Structures are given as C-alpha cells and as structure tokens.
C-alpha cells in the first residue's frame, strides 16, 4: 500500500485535496502530517482561490481515526501528544484557511472525518451519505475540534444528541439541522462542491478573506470587540482595488472584473 495518503488536483483556481486511505479514508498519523503540508502549500499558492476536501472513492469521505494505532498510543500515553494535538493543529489549518473551503461528503463522515469537514466553510453531502460522532461508543468523545465546530453549526442540544448517543444521521437530517449546506445526488457531492468552490474562487479574494475573518471573530470574541474588528476589516477592505472596482462596476451596471490577489498584510494578518 502506498505511503501517499493525500492527493491534490487543480481545476482552474480550485484545488481538491483528496484523503487517500481506502477503503474508508481513516485518519492516520501519516495522513495528518501529509495533509498539513499540503494545506500549507495551497494556502500560500496565489493561483488557488478555493479548496475542496474530498475522500477517495464513494464509500467514505473519512470514517474517523485508524483505531489500529490506538493500542501503541495508549501504551505510550501519546493519544494527545502524538495524535490529537497534531490533528487539532491540522484541522485548525482547515478552519482558518485563508480562502473559501468546501467539504464534499460521499458516503460516511464519522468521528474525526466529520470534525475535519466541520472546519470547512461549506459542506456538501450526497443523498446517501451519513454522518456521526460515535466516539462515546469507544469510551471517548470528539477530541479534534468537533465539540466546538459541530456545536457552532447545529447548536448545543443537537450536538449533545449526536455526541452522547453516538448515532448517525442522514443527509436530510443534517441539512435540517444546519450541519451541511447542500445535498447532491448520489455520486455528485464532488461536482457540486467544485461548482460552489469555483463561484467563490472567481469572486473578490480580499472580500472573502475579510468575511471569513469577521465571522470567526463573531465566534471567538466578545460582541463589542468583534464589531470593532469588523469595522477595522471594512476600513482596510475599502482601500483595495477590488472594492473600488466593485463600486464602479455597480454604478456602470456591468460585471466586476476582480483582479486583487489575497494579501493578508492588508488586514494586518
């Protein structure tokens, strides 16, 4: 079996990062390291305007952690130091990726797989997909950001239901709860995710970054501070070429011609 656990494809300004660990694309220590390196490279690539995360094949986006690694990690007291700490860092790279992100779920997204997907801006799932956080059935709980990011998406009551019962939910339920954004036909999650990613990649990159930053601030900061930060972002954005182009295009009743590349220094980042 190949040691290569991730693969990147590029279509225009959209990169697709595949988890490649068939048949269920479970998360290993090696996959986490490779995904982190790929995310760093894609974040720095000015030619990439949006990112799609997808699992190889049609059985699973990702069915969670490779349980076979656990006995050694438990014996070495390395569950956090060797595994969860690094997973949280890598999933955090997804959650704070500077460009729009879309998860494409085909089949199962369980445990760490759902925690990874929940770090994306949008989630698309196929009609036959199922999602769950079954860690309680192993005597654990979601330790790679799920208690925060899934809860932010669906609220405390539903998050407790998912985590304390450990049961799976189907795509229709996930959509009704706000866990996912769109349902695609079976086999169509990746195509729909790429369509949405392309729309965002073709938009104004600086505005997308400002929007993502302001929304994260709304979660992380007290209300007054989050609002002040949004004003600071607006001030910085108002001096960009794309903002001026957007205003001019609106006045001239024509499509805007977005030209700016993402430059986080504009926002002091």
PDB file of C-alpha atoms in Angstrom:
ATOM      1  CA  UNK A   1       0.000   0.000   0.000  1.00  0.00           C
ATOM      2  CA  UNK A   2       1.299   3.454  -0.898  1.00  0.00           C
ATOM      3  CA  UNK A   3       2.587   5.769   1.814  1.00  0.00           C
ATOM      4  CA  UNK A   4       0.998   8.685  -0.038  1.00  0.00           C
ATOM      5  CA  UNK A   5      -2.186   9.465   1.890  1.00  0.00           C
ATOM      6  CA  UNK A   6      -3.271  12.714   0.240  1.00  0.00           C
ATOM      7  CA  UNK A   7      -3.549  13.812  -3.366  1.00  0.00           C
ATOM      8  CA  UNK A   8      -4.168  17.258  -4.855  1.00  0.00           C
ATOM      9  CA  UNK A   9      -5.907  18.009  -8.136  1.00  0.00           C
ATOM     10  CA  UNK A  10      -6.284  21.501  -9.564  1.00  0.00           C
ATOM     11  CA  UNK A  11      -9.072  22.667 -11.866  1.00  0.00           C
ATOM     12  CA  UNK A  12      -8.701  26.333 -12.698  1.00  0.00           C
ATOM     13  CA  UNK A  13      -8.401  28.199  -9.403  1.00  0.00           C
ATOM     14  CA  UNK A  14      -9.926  25.369  -7.353  1.00  0.00           C
ATOM     15  CA  UNK A  15      -7.733  22.783  -5.644  1.00  0.00           C
ATOM     16  CA  UNK A  16      -9.205  19.480  -4.488  1.00  0.00           C
ATOM     17  CA  UNK A  17      -7.397  17.727  -1.658  1.00  0.00           C
ATOM     18  CA  UNK A  18      -8.263  14.026  -1.550  1.00  0.00           C
ATOM     19  CA  UNK A  19      -7.809  11.813   1.506  1.00  0.00           C
ATOM     20  CA  UNK A  20      -6.363   8.609   0.064  1.00  0.00           C
ATOM     21  CA  UNK A  21      -6.540   5.740   2.535  1.00  0.00           C
ATOM     22  CA  UNK A  22      -9.014   3.242   1.074  1.00  0.00           C
ATOM     23  CA  UNK A  23     -11.484   1.874   1.656  1.00  0.00           C
ATOM     24  CA  UNK A  24     -12.703   4.270   4.388  1.00  0.00           C
ATOM     25  CA  UNK A  25     -10.025   7.014   4.280  1.00  0.00           C
ATOM     26  CA  UNK A  26      -9.362   6.721   8.003  1.00  0.00           C
ATOM     27  CA  UNK A  27      -7.044   9.254   9.617  1.00  0.00           C
ATOM     28  CA  UNK A  28      -3.544   8.039  10.434  1.00  0.00           C
ATOM     29  CA  UNK A  29      -0.582   9.926  11.859  1.00  0.00           C
ATOM     30  CA  UNK A  30       0.978   9.915   8.398  1.00  0.00           C
ATOM     31  CA  UNK A  31      -2.159  11.219   6.708  1.00  0.00           C
ATOM     32  CA  UNK A  32      -2.338  14.074   9.222  1.00  0.00           C
ATOM     33  CA  UNK A  33       1.265  15.099   8.514  1.00  0.00           C
ATOM     34  CA  UNK A  34       0.794  14.971   4.758  1.00  0.00           C
ATOM     35  CA  UNK A  35      -2.471  16.895   4.889  1.00  0.00           C
ATOM     36  CA  UNK A  36      -0.850  19.633   6.980  1.00  0.00           C
ATOM     37  CA  UNK A  37       1.972  20.064   4.458  1.00  0.00           C
ATOM     38  CA  UNK A  38      -0.479  20.158   1.536  1.00  0.00           C
ATOM     39  CA  UNK A  39      -2.639  22.773   3.277  1.00  0.00           C
ATOM     40  CA  UNK A  40       0.398  24.992   3.897  1.00  0.00           C
ATOM     41  CA  UNK A  41       1.354  24.820   0.230  1.00  0.00           C
ATOM     42  CA  UNK A  42      -2.178  25.526  -1.025  1.00  0.00           C
ATOM     43  CA  UNK A  43      -2.676  28.439   1.369  1.00  0.00           C
ATOM     44  CA  UNK A  44       0.485  30.063   0.018  1.00  0.00           C
ATOM     45  CA  UNK A  45      -0.295  29.426  -3.672  1.00  0.00           C
ATOM     46  CA  UNK A  46      -1.623  32.643  -5.273  1.00  0.00           C
ATOM     47  CA  UNK A  47      -3.120  30.636  -8.111  1.00  0.00           C
ATOM     48  CA  UNK A  48      -5.534  28.837  -5.777  1.00  0.00           C
ATOM     49  CA  UNK A  49      -8.734  30.684  -4.941  1.00  0.00           C
ATOM     50  CA  UNK A  50     -10.708  27.975  -3.138  1.00  0.00           C
ATOM     51  CA  UNK A  51     -10.248  24.497  -1.696  1.00  0.00           C
ATOM     52  CA  UNK A  52     -12.382  21.354  -1.790  1.00  0.00           C
ATOM     53  CA  UNK A  53     -11.786  18.485   0.657  1.00  0.00           C
ATOM     54  CA  UNK A  54     -12.897  15.040  -0.501  1.00  0.00           C
ATOM     55  CA  UNK A  55     -12.349  11.372   0.256  1.00  0.00           C
ATOM     56  CA  UNK A  56     -11.081   8.974  -2.378  1.00  0.00           C
ATOM     57  CA  UNK A  57     -13.821   6.672  -3.662  1.00  0.00           C
ATOM     58  CA  UNK A  58     -17.514   6.597  -2.860  1.00  0.00           C
ATOM     59  CA  UNK A  59     -17.665   4.716   0.463  1.00  0.00           C
ATOM     60  CA  UNK A  60     -16.493   7.433   2.796  1.00  0.00           C
ATOM     61  CA  UNK A  61     -15.297  10.993   2.988  1.00  0.00           C
ATOM     62  CA  UNK A  62     -13.491   9.810   6.107  1.00  0.00           C
ATOM     63  CA  UNK A  63     -14.661   7.274   8.695  1.00  0.00           C
ATOM     64  CA  UNK A  64     -12.576   8.724  11.515  1.00  0.00           C
ATOM     65  CA  UNK A  65      -9.347   7.575  13.124  1.00  0.00           C
ATOM     66  CA  UNK A  66      -7.419   4.404  12.408  1.00  0.00           C
ATOM     67  CA  UNK A  67      -8.220   2.525  15.613  1.00  0.00           C
ATOM     68  CA  UNK A  68      -5.308   0.149  14.966  1.00  0.00           C
ATOM     69  CA  UNK A  69      -2.949   2.948  16.007  1.00  0.00           C
ATOM     70  CA  UNK A  70      -4.583   3.326  19.420  1.00  0.00           C
ATOM     71  CA  UNK A  71      -3.033   0.457  21.449  1.00  0.00           C
ATOM     72  CA  UNK A  72       0.509   1.769  20.904  1.00  0.00           C
ATOM     73  CA  UNK A  73      -0.553   5.362  21.543  1.00  0.00           C
ATOM     74  CA  UNK A  74      -2.319   4.381  24.767  1.00  0.00           C
ATOM     75  CA  UNK A  75       0.706   2.404  25.940  1.00  0.00           C
ATOM     76  CA  UNK A  76       2.968   5.385  25.248  1.00  0.00           C
ATOM     77  CA  UNK A  77       0.483   7.889  26.729  1.00  0.00           C
ATOM     78  CA  UNK A  78       0.590   9.537  23.331  1.00  0.00           C
ATOM     79  CA  UNK A  79      -3.086   9.952  22.417  1.00  0.00           C
ATOM     80  CA  UNK A  80      -2.846  13.730  22.795  1.00  0.00           C
ATOM     81  CA  UNK A  81       0.850  14.411  22.229  1.00  0.00           C
ATOM     82  CA  UNK A  82       1.221  12.193  19.166  1.00  0.00           C
ATOM     83  CA  UNK A  83      -2.293  12.211  17.714  1.00  0.00           C
ATOM     84  CA  UNK A  84      -4.983  14.612  18.898  1.00  0.00           C
ATOM     85  CA  UNK A  85      -2.660  17.583  19.296  1.00  0.00           C
ATOM     86  CA  UNK A  86      -1.437  17.240  15.715  1.00  0.00           C
ATOM     87  CA  UNK A  87      -4.952  16.585  14.415  1.00  0.00           C
ATOM     88  CA  UNK A  88      -6.237  19.712  16.109  1.00  0.00           C
ATOM     89  CA  UNK A  89      -3.421  21.746  14.565  1.00  0.00           C
ATOM     90  CA  UNK A  90      -4.169  20.364  11.101  1.00  0.00           C
ATOM     91  CA  UNK A  91      -7.947  20.674  11.359  1.00  0.00           C
ATOM     92  CA  UNK A  92      -7.318  24.197  12.591  1.00  0.00           C
ATOM     93  CA  UNK A  93      -5.450  24.865   9.340  1.00  0.00           C
ATOM     94  CA  UNK A  94      -8.670  23.963   7.544  1.00  0.00           C
ATOM     95  CA  UNK A  95     -10.846  26.076   9.839  1.00  0.00           C
ATOM     96  CA  UNK A  96      -8.558  29.092   9.389  1.00  0.00           C
ATOM     97  CA  UNK A  97      -7.671  28.505   5.734  1.00  0.00           C
ATOM     98  CA  UNK A  98      -7.433  31.965   4.140  1.00  0.00           C
ATOM     99  CA  UNK A  99      -9.548  31.032   1.122  1.00  0.00           C
ATOM    100  CA  UNK A 100     -13.069  29.575   0.847  1.00  0.00           C
ATOM    101  CA  UNK A 101     -13.339  25.850   1.583  1.00  0.00           C
ATOM    102  CA  UNK A 102     -15.951  23.199   0.780  1.00  0.00           C
ATOM    103  CA  UNK A 103     -16.147  19.629   2.094  1.00  0.00           C
ATOM    104  CA  UNK A 104     -17.610  17.049  -0.306  1.00  0.00           C
ATOM    105  CA  UNK A 105     -19.072  14.114   1.642  1.00  0.00           C
ATOM    106  CA  UNK A 106     -19.831  10.959  -0.296  1.00  0.00           C
ATOM    107  CA  UNK A 107     -20.834   8.021   1.889  1.00  0.00           C
ATOM    108  CA  UNK A 108     -19.737   8.238   5.518  1.00  0.00           C
ATOM    109  CA  UNK A 109     -18.267  11.091   7.558  1.00  0.00           C
ATOM    110  CA  UNK A 110     -17.707   9.773  11.060  1.00  0.00           C
ATOM    111  CA  UNK A 111     -15.745  10.902  14.094  1.00  0.00           C
ATOM    112  CA  UNK A 112     -12.623  12.756  13.036  1.00  0.00           C
ATOM    113  CA  UNK A 113     -13.909  12.774   9.479  1.00  0.00           C
ATOM    114  CA  UNK A 114     -16.908  14.861  10.456  1.00  0.00           C
ATOM    115  CA  UNK A 115     -14.700  17.008  12.689  1.00  0.00           C
ATOM    116  CA  UNK A 116     -12.492  17.698   9.662  1.00  0.00           C
ATOM    117  CA  UNK A 117     -15.444  18.506   7.403  1.00  0.00           C
ATOM    118  CA  UNK A 118     -16.925  20.840  10.014  1.00  0.00           C
ATOM    119  CA  UNK A 119     -13.864  23.065   9.695  1.00  0.00           C
ATOM    120  CA  UNK A 120     -14.826  23.900   6.112  1.00  0.00           C
ATOM    121  CA  UNK A 121     -16.901  26.953   5.237  1.00  0.00           C
ATOM    122  CA  UNK A 122     -19.495  24.891   3.362  1.00  0.00           C
ATOM    123  CA  UNK A 123     -20.360  21.198   3.447  1.00  0.00           C
ATOM    124  CA  UNK A 124     -21.967  19.342   0.550  1.00  0.00           C
ATOM    125  CA  UNK A 125     -23.189  15.779   1.124  1.00  0.00           C
ATOM    126  CA  UNK A 126     -24.613  13.195  -1.231  1.00  0.00           C
ATOM    127  CA  UNK A 127     -28.174  11.995  -0.734  1.00  0.00           C
ATOM    128  CA  UNK A 128     -26.967   8.598   0.516  1.00  0.00           C
ATOM    129  CA  UNK A 129     -24.430   9.980   2.992  1.00  0.00           C
ATOM    130  CA  UNK A 130     -24.486   9.516   6.756  1.00  0.00           C
ATOM    131  CA  UNK A 131     -22.674  11.486   9.433  1.00  0.00           C
ATOM    132  CA  UNK A 132     -21.952  10.824  13.074  1.00  0.00           C
ATOM    133  CA  UNK A 133     -19.737  11.336  16.109  1.00  0.00           C
ATOM    134  CA  UNK A 134     -19.605   7.811  17.579  1.00  0.00           C
ATOM    135  CA  UNK A 135     -16.612   8.289  19.900  1.00  0.00           C
ATOM    136  CA  UNK A 136     -18.729   7.744  23.025  1.00  0.00           C
ATOM    137  CA  UNK A 137     -19.202   4.141  21.893  1.00  0.00           C
ATOM    138  CA  UNK A 138     -15.423   3.720  22.246  1.00  0.00           C
ATOM    139  CA  UNK A 139     -15.392   5.347  25.662  1.00  0.00           C
ATOM    140  CA  UNK A 140     -14.172   8.663  24.273  1.00  0.00           C
ATOM    141  CA  UNK A 141     -15.523  11.907  22.862  1.00  0.00           C
ATOM    142  CA  UNK A 142     -14.761  14.053  19.779  1.00  0.00           C
ATOM    143  CA  UNK A 143     -11.316  15.416  20.610  1.00  0.00           C
ATOM    144  CA  UNK A 144     -10.313  17.067  17.338  1.00  0.00           C
ATOM    145  CA  UNK A 145     -12.476  20.178  17.424  1.00  0.00           C
ATOM    146  CA  UNK A 146     -15.905  18.632  16.995  1.00  0.00           C
ATOM    147  CA  UNK A 147     -17.204  19.801  20.353  1.00  0.00           C
ATOM    148  CA  UNK A 148     -16.615  23.358  19.142  1.00  0.00           C
ATOM    149  CA  UNK A 149     -17.139  23.356  15.382  1.00  0.00           C
ATOM    150  CA  UNK A 150     -20.042  20.934  15.120  1.00  0.00           C
ATOM    151  CA  UNK A 151     -21.743  22.701  18.028  1.00  0.00           C
ATOM    152  CA  UNK A 152     -21.281  26.064  16.307  1.00  0.00           C
ATOM    153  CA  UNK A 153     -23.091  24.650  13.282  1.00  0.00           C
ATOM    154  CA  UNK A 154     -26.035  22.877  14.893  1.00  0.00           C
ATOM    155  CA  UNK A 155     -26.388  24.219  18.441  1.00  0.00           C
ATOM    156  CA  UNK A 156     -25.833  22.700  21.852  1.00  0.00           C
ATOM    157  CA  UNK A 157     -28.931  20.498  22.062  1.00  0.00           C
ATOM    158  CA  UNK A 158     -28.373  18.704  18.772  1.00  0.00           C
ATOM    159  CA  UNK A 159     -24.627  18.459  19.359  1.00  0.00           C
ATOM    160  CA  UNK A 160     -25.310  16.721  22.685  1.00  0.00           C
ATOM    161  CA  UNK A 161     -27.653  14.318  20.911  1.00  0.00           C
ATOM    162  CA  UNK A 162     -25.008  13.434  18.335  1.00  0.00           C
ATOM    163  CA  UNK A 163     -22.177  13.086  20.840  1.00  0.00           C
ATOM    164  CA  UNK A 164     -23.928  11.438  23.791  1.00  0.00           C
ATOM    165  CA  UNK A 165     -25.870   8.900  21.725  1.00  0.00           C
ATOM    166  CA  UNK A 166     -23.217   8.418  19.069  1.00  0.00           C
ATOM    167  CA  UNK A 167     -25.806   7.646  16.399  1.00  0.00           C
ATOM    168  CA  UNK A 168     -25.516   8.533  12.732  1.00  0.00           C
ATOM    169  CA  UNK A 169     -27.815  10.980  10.962  1.00  0.00           C
ATOM    170  CA  UNK A 170     -28.726  11.020   7.283  1.00  0.00           C
ATOM    171  CA  UNK A 171     -28.236  13.856   4.814  1.00  0.00           C
ATOM    172  CA  UNK A 172     -31.787  15.179   5.128  1.00  0.00           C
ATOM    173  CA  UNK A 173     -31.461  15.449   8.899  1.00  0.00           C
ATOM    174  CA  UNK A 174     -28.019  17.036   8.576  1.00  0.00           C
ATOM    175  CA  UNK A 175     -29.464  19.652   6.215  1.00  0.00           C
ATOM    176  CA  UNK A 176     -32.420  20.377   8.504  1.00  0.00           C
ATOM    177  CA  UNK A 177     -30.066  20.779  11.469  1.00  0.00           C
ATOM    178  CA  UNK A 178     -27.721  23.122   9.585  1.00  0.00           C
ATOM    179  CA  UNK A 179     -24.777  20.725   9.700  1.00  0.00           C
ATOM    180  CA  UNK A 180     -24.497  20.721   5.902  1.00  0.00           C
ATOM    181  CA  UNK A 181     -25.349  23.345   3.277  1.00  0.00           C
ATOM    182  CA  UNK A 182     -26.449  21.339   0.244  1.00  0.00           C
ATOM    183  CA  UNK A 183     -27.486  17.812  -0.719  1.00  0.00           C
ATOM    184  CA  UNK A 184     -26.180  16.431  -4.011  1.00  0.00           C
ATOM    185  CA  UNK A 185     -27.420  13.381  -5.908  1.00  0.00           C
ATOM    186  CA  UNK A 186     -25.647  10.146  -5.042  1.00  0.00           C
ATOM    187  CA  UNK A 187     -22.196  10.323  -6.599  1.00  0.00           C
ATOM    188  CA  UNK A 188     -22.483  14.074  -7.151  1.00  0.00           C
ATOM    189  CA  UNK A 189     -21.035  15.633  -3.987  1.00  0.00           C
ATOM    190  CA  UNK A 190     -17.658  16.432  -5.508  1.00  0.00           C
ATOM    191  CA  UNK A 191     -19.124  18.039  -8.627  1.00  0.00           C
ATOM    192  CA  UNK A 192     -21.438  20.263  -6.598  1.00  0.00           C
ATOM    193  CA  UNK A 193     -18.644  21.161  -4.169  1.00  0.00           C
ATOM    194  CA  UNK A 194     -16.422  22.172  -7.073  1.00  0.00           C
ATOM    195  CA  UNK A 195     -19.208  24.276  -8.588  1.00  0.00           C
ATOM    196  CA  UNK A 196     -19.617  26.199  -5.343  1.00  0.00           C
ATOM    197  CA  UNK A 197     -15.856  26.496  -4.872  1.00  0.00           C
ATOM    198  CA  UNK A 198     -15.450  27.826  -8.412  1.00  0.00           C
ATOM    199  CA  UNK A 199     -18.045  30.536  -7.789  1.00  0.00           C
ATOM    200  CA  UNK A 200     -16.193  31.632  -4.650  1.00  0.00           C
ATOM    201  CA  UNK A 201     -12.759  31.378  -6.273  1.00  0.00           C
ATOM    202  CA  UNK A 202     -13.900  33.676  -9.072  1.00  0.00           C
ATOM    203  CA  UNK A 203     -15.077  36.303  -6.575  1.00  0.00           C
ATOM    204  CA  UNK A 204     -13.040  39.000  -4.806  1.00  0.00           C
ATOM    205  CA  UNK A 205     -10.364  37.217  -2.764  1.00  0.00           C
ATOM    206  CA  UNK A 206      -9.807  40.027  -0.272  1.00  0.00           C
ATOM    207  CA  UNK A 207     -13.520  40.317   0.498  1.00  0.00           C
ATOM    208  CA  UNK A 208     -13.791  36.555   1.024  1.00  0.00           C
ATOM    209  CA  UNK A 209     -10.904  36.644   3.492  1.00  0.00           C
ATOM    210  CA  UNK A 210     -12.425  39.592   5.349  1.00  0.00           C
ATOM    211  CA  UNK A 211     -15.784  37.824   5.526  1.00  0.00           C
ATOM    212  CA  UNK A 212     -14.247  34.613   6.901  1.00  0.00           C
ATOM    213  CA  UNK A 213     -12.222  36.579   9.436  1.00  0.00           C
ATOM    214  CA  UNK A 214     -15.191  38.632  10.635  1.00  0.00           C
ATOM    215  CA  UNK A 215     -17.333  35.521  11.034  1.00  0.00           C
ATOM    216  CA  UNK A 216     -14.636  33.742  13.035  1.00  0.00           C
ATOM    217  CA  UNK A 217     -14.264  36.822  15.216  1.00  0.00           C
ATOM    218  CA  UNK A 218     -18.002  36.675  15.891  1.00  0.00           C
ATOM    219  CA  UNK A 219     -17.475  33.212  17.400  1.00  0.00           C
ATOM    220  CA  UNK A 220     -14.192  33.856  19.190  1.00  0.00           C
ATOM    221  CA  UNK A 221     -14.556  37.374  20.594  1.00  0.00           C
ATOM    222  CA  UNK A 222     -16.955  39.337  22.791  1.00  0.00           C
ATOM    223  CA  UNK A 223     -19.598  41.162  20.766  1.00  0.00           C
ATOM    224  CA  UNK A 224     -18.195  44.685  21.098  1.00  0.00           C
ATOM    225  CA  UNK A 225     -14.697  43.580  20.144  1.00  0.00           C
ATOM    226  CA  UNK A 226     -15.958  41.510  17.207  1.00  0.00           C
ATOM    227  CA  UNK A 227     -17.897  44.507  15.883  1.00  0.00           C
ATOM    228  CA  UNK A 228     -14.879  46.801  16.225  1.00  0.00           C
ATOM    229  CA  UNK A 229     -12.745  44.248  14.376  1.00  0.00           C
ATOM    230  CA  UNK A 230     -15.348  44.154  11.601  1.00  0.00           C
ATOM    231  CA  UNK A 231     -15.046  47.926  11.266  1.00  0.00           C
ATOM    232  CA  UNK A 232     -11.261  47.612  11.050  1.00  0.00           C
ATOM    233  CA  UNK A 233     -11.636  44.983   8.338  1.00  0.00           C
ATOM    234  CA  UNK A 234     -14.097  47.196   6.448  1.00  0.00           C
ATOM    235  CA  UNK A 235     -11.690  50.131   6.607  1.00  0.00           C
ATOM    236  CA  UNK A 236      -8.841  48.043   5.202  1.00  0.00           C
ATOM    237  CA  UNK A 237     -11.053  46.466   2.537  1.00  0.00           C
ATOM    238  CA  UNK A 238     -12.334  49.862   1.380  1.00  0.00           C
ATOM    239  CA  UNK A 239      -8.827  50.755   0.195  1.00  0.00           C
ATOM    240  CA  UNK A 240      -8.387  47.712  -2.032  1.00  0.00           C
ATOM    241  CA  UNK A 241      -8.598  47.792  -5.791  1.00  0.00           C
ATOM    242  CA  UNK A 242     -11.382  45.245  -5.904  1.00  0.00           C
ATOM    243  CA  UNK A 243     -13.605  47.280  -3.573  1.00  0.00           C
ATOM    244  CA  UNK A 244     -13.209  50.294  -5.832  1.00  0.00           C
ATOM    245  CA  UNK A 245     -13.841  48.098  -8.877  1.00  0.00           C
ATOM    246  CA  UNK A 246     -16.990  46.658  -7.310  1.00  0.00           C
ATOM    247  CA  UNK A 247     -18.420  50.100  -6.627  1.00  0.00           C
ATOM    248  CA  UNK A 248     -17.543  51.326 -10.127  1.00  0.00           C
ATOM    249  CA  UNK A 249     -18.962  48.223 -11.801  1.00  0.00           C
ATOM    250  CA  UNK A 250     -22.219  48.607  -9.878  1.00  0.00           C
ATOM    251  CA  UNK A 251     -22.531  52.237 -10.956  1.00  0.00           C
ATOM    252  CA  UNK A 252     -21.762  51.319 -14.571  1.00  0.00           C
ATOM    253  CA  UNK A 253     -24.164  48.336 -14.485  1.00  0.00           C
ATOM    254  CA  UNK A 254     -21.549  45.830 -15.617  1.00  0.00           C
ATOM    255  CA  UNK A 255     -19.942  42.717 -14.129  1.00  0.00           C
ATOM    256  CA  UNK A 256     -16.994  43.476 -11.892  1.00  0.00           C
ATOM    257  CA  UNK A 257     -13.522  42.498 -13.049  1.00  0.00           C
ATOM    258  CA  UNK A 258     -11.860  41.217  -9.896  1.00  0.00           C
ATOM    259  CA  UNK A 259      -8.068  41.487 -10.030  1.00  0.00           C
ATOM    260  CA  UNK A 260      -6.680  41.536  -6.481  1.00  0.00           C
ATOM    261  CA  UNK A 261      -4.816  38.530  -5.150  1.00  0.00           C
ATOM    262  CA  UNK A 262      -5.192  37.725  -1.485  1.00  0.00           C
ATOM    263  CA  UNK A 263      -2.796  39.841   0.573  1.00  0.00           C
ATOM    264  CA  UNK A 264      -3.319  39.286   4.284  1.00  0.00           C
ATOM    265  CA  UNK A 265      -0.940  42.120   5.130  1.00  0.00           C
ATOM    266  CA  UNK A 266      -3.689  44.496   4.016  1.00  0.00           C
ATOM    267  CA  UNK A 267      -5.592  43.408   7.133  1.00  0.00           C
ATOM    268  CA  UNK A 268      -2.590  43.279   9.424  1.00  0.00           C
ATOM    269  CA  UNK A 269      -2.614  39.490   9.351  1.00  0.00           C
TER     270      UNK A 269
END
